[in-house]
Amino acid sequence: MEILAFGVQADEKPLIEEAFAGHHEVRCLDVLLNEDTAPIAAGHEIVSSSVNAELGGRVLEILAAGGTRMVAQRSTGFNNIDLDAAERLGMTVARVSYYSPYAVAEFAWTLAMAVNRRIVRASIRTRDFDFRLDGLMGRDLHGRTAGVLGTGKIGEAFARIAHGFGMRLLGWDIAENPACMQLGMTYVPKEELLAESDLITLHVPLMPQTQHLIDAAALKSMKDDAILVNSSRGGLIDTAALVAELREGRFTGVGLDVYEAEAGLFFLDKSLEAVDDDTLARLVTFPNVLVTSHQAYYTRDAVGQIVETTVKNVLDYRAGRRSENVLVPRS
Ligand SMILES: NC(=O)c1ccc[n+]([C@@H]2O[C@H](COP(=O)([O-])OP(=O)(O)OC[C@H]3O[C@@H](n4cnc5c(N)ncnc54)[C@H](O)[C@@H]3O)[C@@H](O)[C@H]2O)c1
């Protein structure tokens, strides 16, 4: 059987082909799965989709009409999939519930350090043989406070690194993580974490309760010189409110690997088109902001694990086995 994999990056393709070898044929497409591209899947019982696929009800209906019975999503988050529609259409949807949390946690740290120590500006300057230090001053993080919103697998990995830096740790979550407490983390109300932290990092999933977790009021309650990092999901931050605060000259730095309107932009080359997203266009003009396009998970290790689990999900589906990765059917 041939599996059709959408949204495959060039350096991901050999890993996918290798993992499926000996099991199933796989055809890799670089286009993202959405309403325009879904008809390509006609005749494929199993499709695999990437994190920025648009799997709303209409797309799932097109897939189902073309004979698709299973969607193997190559990510942990599934906020892009209409699970009710998939259930109604009798489809199976599986995700990758676990892979290296270190990939994302290490990238969150990369963003934090890059904005704190002005690495992008320094690199641009030295390429131009401009070796001045003006405007490159950062801050020691040792002895300062890191606030971790969401202390699950990635939040814990982030906290371990913060501990290594000698930072005081504050946490906020609906469930306390004993491993974080062993590192010395104190769980506090969100308001207290936002007001006291020098570095704030987001690791909760995006769901109705966490949509715009960082809204205008939350941003106003942060220290003027705080560092804010989001490597979870764009919808956690009210981006328009963030731009308003940045216009006031606030924050040492903001590192964003995700953006609430990233679908249709991230993973694509838009360099030759007119920019029609004024919020993102303004965001990238701030010298203290660094935006990357959802690449935190993108290490050889994490992608390797994602692909292996995707193959396992396909084999489980074919064998009628249920695993913790199955989202639909729900029981
Ligand atoms: N940028 C990337 O490439 C990338 C890659 C992987 C994951 N992610 C994001 O990172 C998120 C976290 O991943 P993880 O593996 O650490 O997940 P996890 O399930 O281990 O941890 C999530 C934590 O959030 C907490 N939580 C859930 N709902 C909450 C709420 N309403 N209020 C407060 N806390 C709540 C949970 O109790 C849990 O401790 C994912 O949901 C995903 O959106 C991003």
Tab-separated table of C-alpha atoms and ligand atoms in Angstrom:
chain	number	residue	atom	x	y	z
A	1	MET	CA	0.000	0.000	0.000
A	2	GLU	CA	1.202	3.529	-0.787
A	3	ILE	CA	1.077	6.095	2.012
A	4	LEU	CA	0.866	9.728	0.916
A	5	ALA	CA	2.852	12.065	3.150
A	6	PHE	CA	2.103	15.810	2.910
A	7	GLY	CA	4.257	18.711	4.071
A	8	VAL	CA	7.570	16.829	3.925
A	9	GLN	CA	10.703	18.984	4.179
A	10	ALA	CA	13.684	18.051	1.991
A	11	ASP	CA	15.845	16.882	4.894
A	12	GLU	CA	12.938	14.959	6.422
A	13	LYS	CA	12.254	12.928	3.246
A	14	PRO	CA	15.085	10.360	3.557
A	15	LEU	CA	14.141	9.713	7.199
A	16	ILE	CA	10.516	9.029	6.201
A	17	GLU	CA	11.478	6.795	3.274
A	18	GLU	CA	13.931	4.840	5.424
A	19	ALA	CA	11.411	4.326	8.232
A	20	PHE	CA	8.673	3.039	5.893
A	21	ALA	CA	11.069	0.790	3.924
A	22	GLY	CA	10.052	-2.867	4.233
A	23	HIS	CA	6.574	-1.888	5.453
A	24	HIS	CA	4.818	0.312	2.902
A	25	GLU	CA	5.554	2.436	-0.137
A	26	VAL	CA	5.574	6.118	0.759
A	27	ARG	CA	5.216	9.137	-1.547
A	28	CYS	CA	6.446	12.401	-0.064
A	29	LEU	CA	4.956	15.739	-1.136
A	30	ASP	CA	6.280	19.111	-0.026
A	31	VAL	CA	2.839	20.763	-0.243
A	32	LEU	CA	0.862	21.165	2.975
A	33	LEU	CA	-2.422	19.317	3.347
A	34	ASN	CA	-5.302	21.785	2.997
A	35	GLU	CA	-8.497	22.283	1.005
A	36	ASP	CA	-6.575	22.906	-2.243
A	37	THR	CA	-4.273	19.899	-1.925
A	38	ALA	CA	-6.603	17.321	-0.311
A	39	PRO	CA	-7.899	16.032	-3.688
A	40	ILE	CA	-4.364	14.714	-4.435
A	41	ALA	CA	-4.988	12.072	-1.752
A	42	ALA	CA	-7.817	10.419	-3.704
A	43	GLY	CA	-7.305	6.655	-3.696
A	44	HIS	CA	-4.975	6.688	-0.655
A	45	GLU	CA	-6.379	4.923	2.394
A	46	ILE	CA	-3.691	6.444	4.632
A	47	VAL	CA	-2.288	9.968	4.525
A	48	SER	CA	0.299	11.517	6.796
A	49	SER	CA	0.078	15.225	7.636
A	50	SER	CA	2.474	17.741	9.135
A	51	VAL	CA	2.022	20.173	12.004
A	52	ASN	CA	0.676	23.019	9.846
A	53	ALA	CA	-1.836	20.950	7.884
A	54	GLU	CA	-5.321	22.470	7.842
A	55	LEU	CA	-7.481	19.508	8.786
A	56	GLY	CA	-10.826	21.206	9.262
A	57	GLY	CA	-14.160	19.512	8.528
A	58	ARG	CA	-14.147	20.402	4.814
A	59	VAL	CA	-10.657	18.947	4.226
A	60	LEU	CA	-11.570	15.771	6.108
A	61	GLU	CA	-14.723	15.429	3.977
A	62	ILE	CA	-12.648	15.712	0.775
A	63	LEU	CA	-10.228	13.084	2.102
A	64	ALA	CA	-13.035	10.734	3.144
A	65	ALA	CA	-14.763	11.124	-0.251
A	66	GLY	CA	-11.461	10.124	-1.899
A	67	GLY	CA	-11.255	6.949	0.187
A	68	THR	CA	-8.925	8.051	3.001
A	69	ARG	CA	-9.638	6.197	6.249
A	70	MET	CA	-6.630	7.153	8.339
A	71	VAL	CA	-4.662	10.338	9.051
A	72	ALA	CA	-1.227	9.889	10.652
A	73	GLN	CA	-0.328	13.323	12.026
A	74	ARG	CA	3.434	13.861	12.437
A	75	SER	CA	3.224	16.069	15.552
A	76	THR	CA	2.157	16.077	19.188
A	77	GLY	CA	-0.231	19.026	18.953
A	78	PHE	CA	-3.517	18.379	17.126
A	79	ASN	CA	-5.289	21.734	17.467
A	80	ASN	CA	-5.305	21.855	13.624
A	81	ILE	CA	-7.572	18.784	13.320
A	82	ASP	CA	-11.374	18.782	13.642
A	83	LEU	CA	-11.608	15.562	15.650
A	84	ASP	CA	-15.429	15.662	15.800
A	85	ALA	CA	-15.597	15.764	11.999
A	86	ALA	CA	-13.091	12.900	11.738
A	87	GLU	CA	-15.157	10.833	14.179
A	88	ARG	CA	-18.359	11.589	12.255
A	89	LEU	CA	-16.667	10.494	9.024
A	90	GLY	CA	-15.511	7.247	10.657
A	91	MET	CA	-11.815	8.037	10.206
A	92	THR	CA	-8.868	7.070	12.383
A	93	VAL	CA	-6.563	9.897	13.469
A	94	ALA	CA	-3.290	9.223	15.266
A	95	ARG	CA	-0.579	11.610	16.457
A	96	VAL	CA	2.887	11.313	17.988
A	97	SER	CA	2.227	11.720	21.690
A	98	TYR	CA	5.906	11.570	22.667
A	99	TYR	CA	9.238	12.575	21.184
A	100	SER	CA	12.380	14.284	22.403
A	101	PRO	CA	11.270	17.170	24.643
A	102	TYR	CA	14.928	18.283	24.546
A	103	ALA	CA	14.635	19.447	20.927
A	104	VAL	CA	11.969	22.018	21.853
A	105	ALA	CA	13.381	22.950	25.269
A	106	GLU	CA	16.873	23.501	23.837
A	107	PHE	CA	15.404	25.640	21.054
A	108	ALA	CA	13.421	27.734	23.557
A	109	TRP	CA	16.755	28.368	25.277
A	110	THR	CA	18.357	29.205	21.947
A	111	LEU	CA	15.733	31.913	21.401
A	112	ALA	CA	16.087	33.203	24.969
A	113	MET	CA	19.868	33.496	24.721
A	114	ALA	CA	19.823	34.902	21.193
A	115	VAL	CA	17.529	37.785	22.152
A	116	ASN	CA	19.252	38.360	25.494
A	117	ARG	CA	22.755	38.548	23.987
A	118	ARG	CA	21.704	40.236	20.696
A	119	ILE	CA	23.197	37.443	18.591
A	120	VAL	CA	21.349	38.281	15.359
A	121	ARG	CA	22.438	41.928	15.437
A	122	ALA	CA	26.023	40.904	16.346
A	123	SER	CA	26.169	38.464	13.432
A	124	ILE	CA	24.868	41.036	10.950
A	125	ARG	CA	27.448	43.556	12.216
A	126	THR	CA	30.494	41.295	12.063
A	127	ARG	CA	29.591	40.193	8.516
A	128	ASP	CA	29.789	43.896	7.687
A	129	PHE	CA	33.106	44.245	9.583
A	130	ASP	CA	31.387	46.481	12.162
A	131	PHE	CA	32.908	45.396	15.482
A	132	ARG	CA	31.323	47.916	17.889
A	133	LEU	CA	29.618	46.663	21.040
A	134	ASP	CA	27.036	49.466	21.296
A	135	GLY	CA	23.545	48.002	21.520
A	136	LEU	CA	24.770	44.459	22.210
A	137	MET	CA	24.606	44.519	26.028
A	138	GLY	CA	22.730	41.583	27.550
A	139	ARG	CA	22.141	40.400	31.113
A	140	ASP	CA	23.470	37.500	33.219
A	141	LEU	CA	20.701	34.994	33.819
A	142	HIS	CA	22.451	33.425	36.822
A	143	GLY	CA	20.522	34.417	39.950
A	144	ARG	CA	17.553	35.725	37.955
A	145	THR	CA	14.068	34.144	37.860
A	146	ALA	CA	12.728	31.816	35.170
A	147	GLY	CA	8.945	31.391	35.001
A	148	VAL	CA	7.744	28.219	33.278
A	149	LEU	CA	4.074	28.156	32.228
A	150	GLY	CA	3.345	24.472	31.621
A	151	THR	CA	5.698	22.125	33.440
A	152	GLY	CA	5.097	18.931	31.460
A	153	LYS	CA	7.810	17.169	29.455
A	154	ILE	CA	9.151	20.236	27.616
A	155	GLY	CA	8.693	22.622	30.542
A	156	GLU	CA	10.632	20.215	32.765
A	157	ALA	CA	13.483	19.925	30.237
A	158	PHE	CA	13.581	23.754	30.047
A	159	ALA	CA	13.624	23.985	33.859
A	160	ARG	CA	16.576	21.574	34.089
A	161	ILE	CA	18.623	23.854	31.834
A	162	ALA	CA	17.490	26.927	33.815
A	163	HIS	CA	18.637	25.145	36.969
A	164	GLY	CA	22.034	24.651	35.340
A	165	PHE	CA	22.211	28.393	34.721
A	166	GLY	CA	21.645	28.952	38.451
A	167	MET	CA	18.209	30.514	38.043
A	168	ARG	CA	15.397	30.664	40.578
A	169	LEU	CA	12.462	28.640	39.230
A	170	LEU	CA	8.769	29.539	39.308
A	171	GLY	CA	6.143	27.265	37.774
A	172	TRP	CA	2.471	27.418	36.839
A	173	ASP	CA	0.440	24.400	35.773
A	174	ILE	CA	-2.809	22.633	36.614
A	175	ALA	CA	-0.670	19.697	37.840
A	176	GLU	CA	2.578	20.038	39.810
A	177	ASN	CA	5.538	18.069	38.442
A	178	PRO	CA	7.566	16.486	41.285
A	179	ALA	CA	10.729	16.456	39.107
A	180	CYS	CA	10.484	20.246	38.759
A	181	MET	CA	9.934	20.651	42.488
A	182	GLN	CA	13.086	18.611	43.102
A	183	LEU	CA	14.942	21.221	41.050
A	184	GLY	CA	13.655	23.817	43.527
A	185	MET	CA	10.721	25.087	41.464
A	186	THR	CA	7.999	26.880	43.411
A	187	TYR	CA	4.486	26.725	41.982
A	188	VAL	CA	2.753	30.101	42.149
A	189	PRO	CA	-0.378	31.717	40.649
A	190	LYS	CA	0.086	32.883	37.061
A	191	GLU	CA	-0.098	36.566	38.069
A	192	GLU	CA	2.776	36.126	40.530
A	193	LEU	CA	4.903	34.239	37.986
A	194	LEU	CA	4.395	36.939	35.344
A	195	ALA	CA	5.204	39.771	37.742
A	196	GLU	CA	8.351	38.182	39.212
A	197	SER	CA	10.015	36.417	36.288
A	198	ASP	CA	12.922	37.779	34.233
A	199	LEU	CA	12.488	35.009	31.670
A	200	ILE	CA	9.006	33.680	30.863
A	201	THR	CA	8.571	30.592	28.688
A	202	LEU	CA	5.334	28.974	27.475
A	203	HIS	CA	4.880	25.189	27.364
A	204	VAL	CA	1.140	24.611	27.803
A	205	PRO	CA	-0.938	23.169	24.954
A	206	LEU	CA	-3.281	25.427	22.971
A	207	MET	CA	-6.893	24.761	23.922
A	208	PRO	CA	-9.919	26.994	24.597
A	209	GLN	CA	-8.766	27.534	28.218
A	210	THR	CA	-5.264	28.631	27.147
A	211	GLN	CA	-6.169	30.722	24.059
A	212	HIS	CA	-4.531	34.155	24.612
A	213	LEU	CA	-3.162	33.037	27.969
A	214	ILE	CA	-0.797	35.956	27.455
A	215	ASP	CA	-3.242	38.754	26.732
A	216	ALA	CA	-2.857	42.531	27.096
A	217	ALA	CA	-3.279	42.390	30.881
A	218	ALA	CA	-0.753	39.555	31.240
A	219	LEU	CA	1.780	41.444	29.114
A	220	LYS	CA	1.296	44.604	31.166
A	221	SER	CA	1.943	42.663	34.385
A	222	MET	CA	5.397	41.510	33.187
A	223	LYS	CA	8.615	43.318	34.042
A	224	ASP	CA	9.533	45.943	31.427
A	225	ASP	CA	12.853	44.175	30.855
A	226	ALA	CA	11.517	40.596	30.835
A	227	ILE	CA	12.392	38.057	28.152
A	228	LEU	CA	9.365	36.219	26.705
A	229	VAL	CA	9.697	32.991	24.741
A	230	ASN	CA	6.930	31.029	22.999
A	231	SER	CA	7.850	27.684	21.465
A	232	SER	CA	4.462	26.079	22.144
A	233	ARG	CA	1.580	27.415	20.014
A	234	GLY	CA	1.035	30.903	18.582
A	235	GLY	CA	-2.518	31.210	19.893
A	236	LEU	CA	-1.219	31.361	23.475
A	237	ILE	CA	-0.236	35.002	22.891
A	238	ASP	CA	-2.456	37.897	21.767
A	239	THR	CA	0.025	39.064	19.126
A	240	ALA	CA	-1.656	42.436	18.485
A	241	ALA	CA	-1.386	43.192	22.222
A	242	LEU	CA	2.277	42.111	22.170
A	243	VAL	CA	3.018	44.477	19.285
A	244	ALA	CA	1.351	47.313	21.252
A	245	GLU	CA	3.653	46.647	24.241
A	246	LEU	CA	6.747	46.393	22.028
A	247	ARG	CA	5.875	49.772	20.521
A	248	GLU	CA	6.174	51.176	24.051
A	249	GLY	CA	9.775	49.949	24.090
A	250	ARG	CA	9.108	47.144	26.561
A	251	PHE	CA	10.938	43.817	27.010
A	252	THR	CA	14.593	42.876	26.736
A	253	GLY	CA	13.669	40.368	24.107
A	254	VAL	CA	10.882	38.243	22.672
A	255	GLY	CA	11.580	34.919	20.950
A	256	LEU	CA	8.717	33.375	18.994
A	257	ASP	CA	8.913	30.030	17.220
A	258	VAL	CA	5.164	30.038	16.711
A	259	TYR	CA	2.643	32.674	15.630
A	260	GLU	CA	-1.130	32.581	15.872
A	261	ALA	CA	-1.660	33.182	12.124
A	262	GLU	CA	1.255	30.953	11.023
A	263	ALA	CA	-0.911	28.542	8.974
A	264	GLY	CA	-0.411	29.354	5.303
A	265	LEU	CA	2.909	31.112	6.035
A	266	PHE	CA	5.281	29.000	8.094
A	267	PHE	CA	7.147	26.233	6.220
A	268	LEU	CA	6.535	28.111	2.927
A	269	ASP	CA	8.633	30.497	0.842
A	270	LYS	CA	6.663	33.736	0.747
A	271	SER	CA	9.665	35.909	-0.102
A	272	LEU	CA	8.418	36.837	-3.577
A	273	GLU	CA	4.877	37.747	-2.527
A	274	ALA	CA	3.419	40.976	-1.138
A	275	VAL	CA	3.175	40.757	2.647
A	276	ASP	CA	-0.472	40.792	3.699
A	277	ASP	CA	-0.007	40.144	7.424
A	278	ASP	CA	0.574	43.565	8.989
A	279	THR	CA	0.968	42.180	12.507
A	280	LEU	CA	3.767	39.812	11.553
A	281	ALA	CA	5.339	42.456	9.317
A	282	ARG	CA	5.471	44.876	12.281
A	283	LEU	CA	6.635	42.169	14.694
A	284	VAL	CA	9.760	41.335	12.700
A	285	THR	CA	10.812	45.004	12.567
A	286	PHE	CA	11.509	45.194	16.318
A	287	PRO	CA	15.217	44.733	16.994
A	288	ASN	CA	14.489	42.857	20.234
A	289	VAL	CA	12.191	40.291	18.548
A	290	LEU	CA	13.307	37.061	16.924
A	291	VAL	CA	10.766	35.028	14.947
A	292	THR	CA	11.472	31.523	13.662
A	293	SER	CA	9.065	29.371	11.680
A	294	HIS	CA	8.044	26.519	13.984
A	295	GLN	CA	11.408	24.786	13.909
A	296	ALA	CA	11.861	23.952	17.605
A	297	TYR	CA	11.137	20.257	17.031
A	298	TYR	CA	13.380	20.126	13.977
A	299	THR	CA	16.354	18.038	15.086
A	300	ARG	CA	17.510	14.786	13.542
A	301	ASP	CA	16.675	13.044	16.837
A	302	ALA	CA	13.154	14.399	17.268
A	303	VAL	CA	12.174	14.060	13.600
A	304	GLY	CA	13.591	10.500	13.625
A	305	GLN	CA	11.381	9.639	16.612
A	306	ILE	CA	8.340	11.338	15.027
A	307	VAL	CA	8.775	9.346	11.832
A	308	GLU	CA	9.312	6.027	13.650
A	309	THR	CA	6.156	6.573	15.697
A	310	THR	CA	4.212	7.540	12.566
A	311	VAL	CA	5.200	4.225	10.953
A	312	LYS	CA	4.150	2.405	14.144
A	313	ASN	CA	0.794	4.256	14.105
A	314	VAL	CA	0.206	3.155	10.512
A	315	LEU	CA	1.130	-0.467	11.314
A	316	ASP	CA	-1.135	-0.401	14.414
A	317	TYR	CA	-4.022	0.911	12.313
A	318	ARG	CA	-3.477	-1.797	9.691
A	319	ALA	CA	-3.395	-4.486	12.400
A	320	GLY	CA	-6.460	-3.094	14.209
A	321	ARG	CA	-4.396	-2.274	17.327
A	322	ARG	CA	-5.168	0.714	19.541
A	323	SER	CA	-2.414	2.799	21.164
A	324	GLU	CA	-2.139	5.939	23.270
A	325	ASN	CA	-1.499	7.860	20.014
A	326	VAL	CA	-5.003	7.308	18.636
A	327	LEU	CA	-7.161	10.448	18.912
A	328	VAL	CA	-10.114	9.154	16.866
A	329	PRO	CA	-12.048	6.913	17.275
A	330	ARG	CA	-12.207	8.121	20.858
A	331	SER	CA	-12.919	4.686	22.325
B	1	LIG	N1	7.457	24.475	18.459
B	1	LIG	C1	7.489	23.167	18.310
B	1	LIG	O1	8.160	22.663	17.385
B	1	LIG	C2	6.748	22.265	19.268
B	1	LIG	C3	7.035	20.899	19.268
B	1	LIG	C4	6.402	20.061	20.182
B	1	LIG	C5	5.448	20.554	21.059
B	1	LIG	N2	5.162	21.882	21.020
B	1	LIG	C6	4.144	22.426	21.959
B	1	LIG	O2	4.586	22.216	23.295
B	1	LIG	C7	3.445	21.905	24.089
B	1	LIG	C8	3.881	21.196	25.350
B	1	LIG	O3	4.421	19.916	25.008
B	1	LIG	P1	4.776	18.823	26.138
B	1	LIG	O4	5.299	17.636	25.428
B	1	LIG	O5	5.588	19.458	27.221
B	1	LIG	O6	3.308	18.503	26.709
B	1	LIG	P2	2.945	17.899	28.113
B	1	LIG	O7	1.563	17.347	27.963
B	1	LIG	O8	4.018	17.015	28.655
B	1	LIG	O9	2.889	19.204	29.067
B	1	LIG	C9	1.865	20.154	28.977
B	1	LIG	C10	1.646	20.720	30.364
B	1	LIG	O10	0.622	21.723	30.281
B	1	LIG	C11	-0.235	21.565	31.407
B	1	LIG	N3	-1.554	22.107	31.095
B	1	LIG	C12	-2.485	21.600	30.265
B	1	LIG	N4	-3.574	22.384	30.244
B	1	LIG	C13	-3.326	23.412	31.099
B	1	LIG	C14	-4.077	24.528	31.514
B	1	LIG	N5	-5.323	24.761	31.053
B	1	LIG	N6	-3.527	25.379	32.400
B	1	LIG	C15	-2.270	25.142	32.876
B	1	LIG	N7	-1.503	24.095	32.530
B	1	LIG	C16	-2.038	23.232	31.640
B	1	LIG	C17	-0.284	20.072	31.659
B	1	LIG	O11	-0.692	19.785	32.999
B	1	LIG	C18	1.149	19.657	31.375
B	1	LIG	O12	1.954	19.693	32.535
B	1	LIG	C19	2.575	21.070	23.127
B	1	LIG	O13	1.202	21.122	23.508
B	1	LIG	C20	2.797	21.731	21.801
B	1	LIG	O14	1.798	22.727	21.592
B	1	LIG	C21	5.780	22.741	20.157
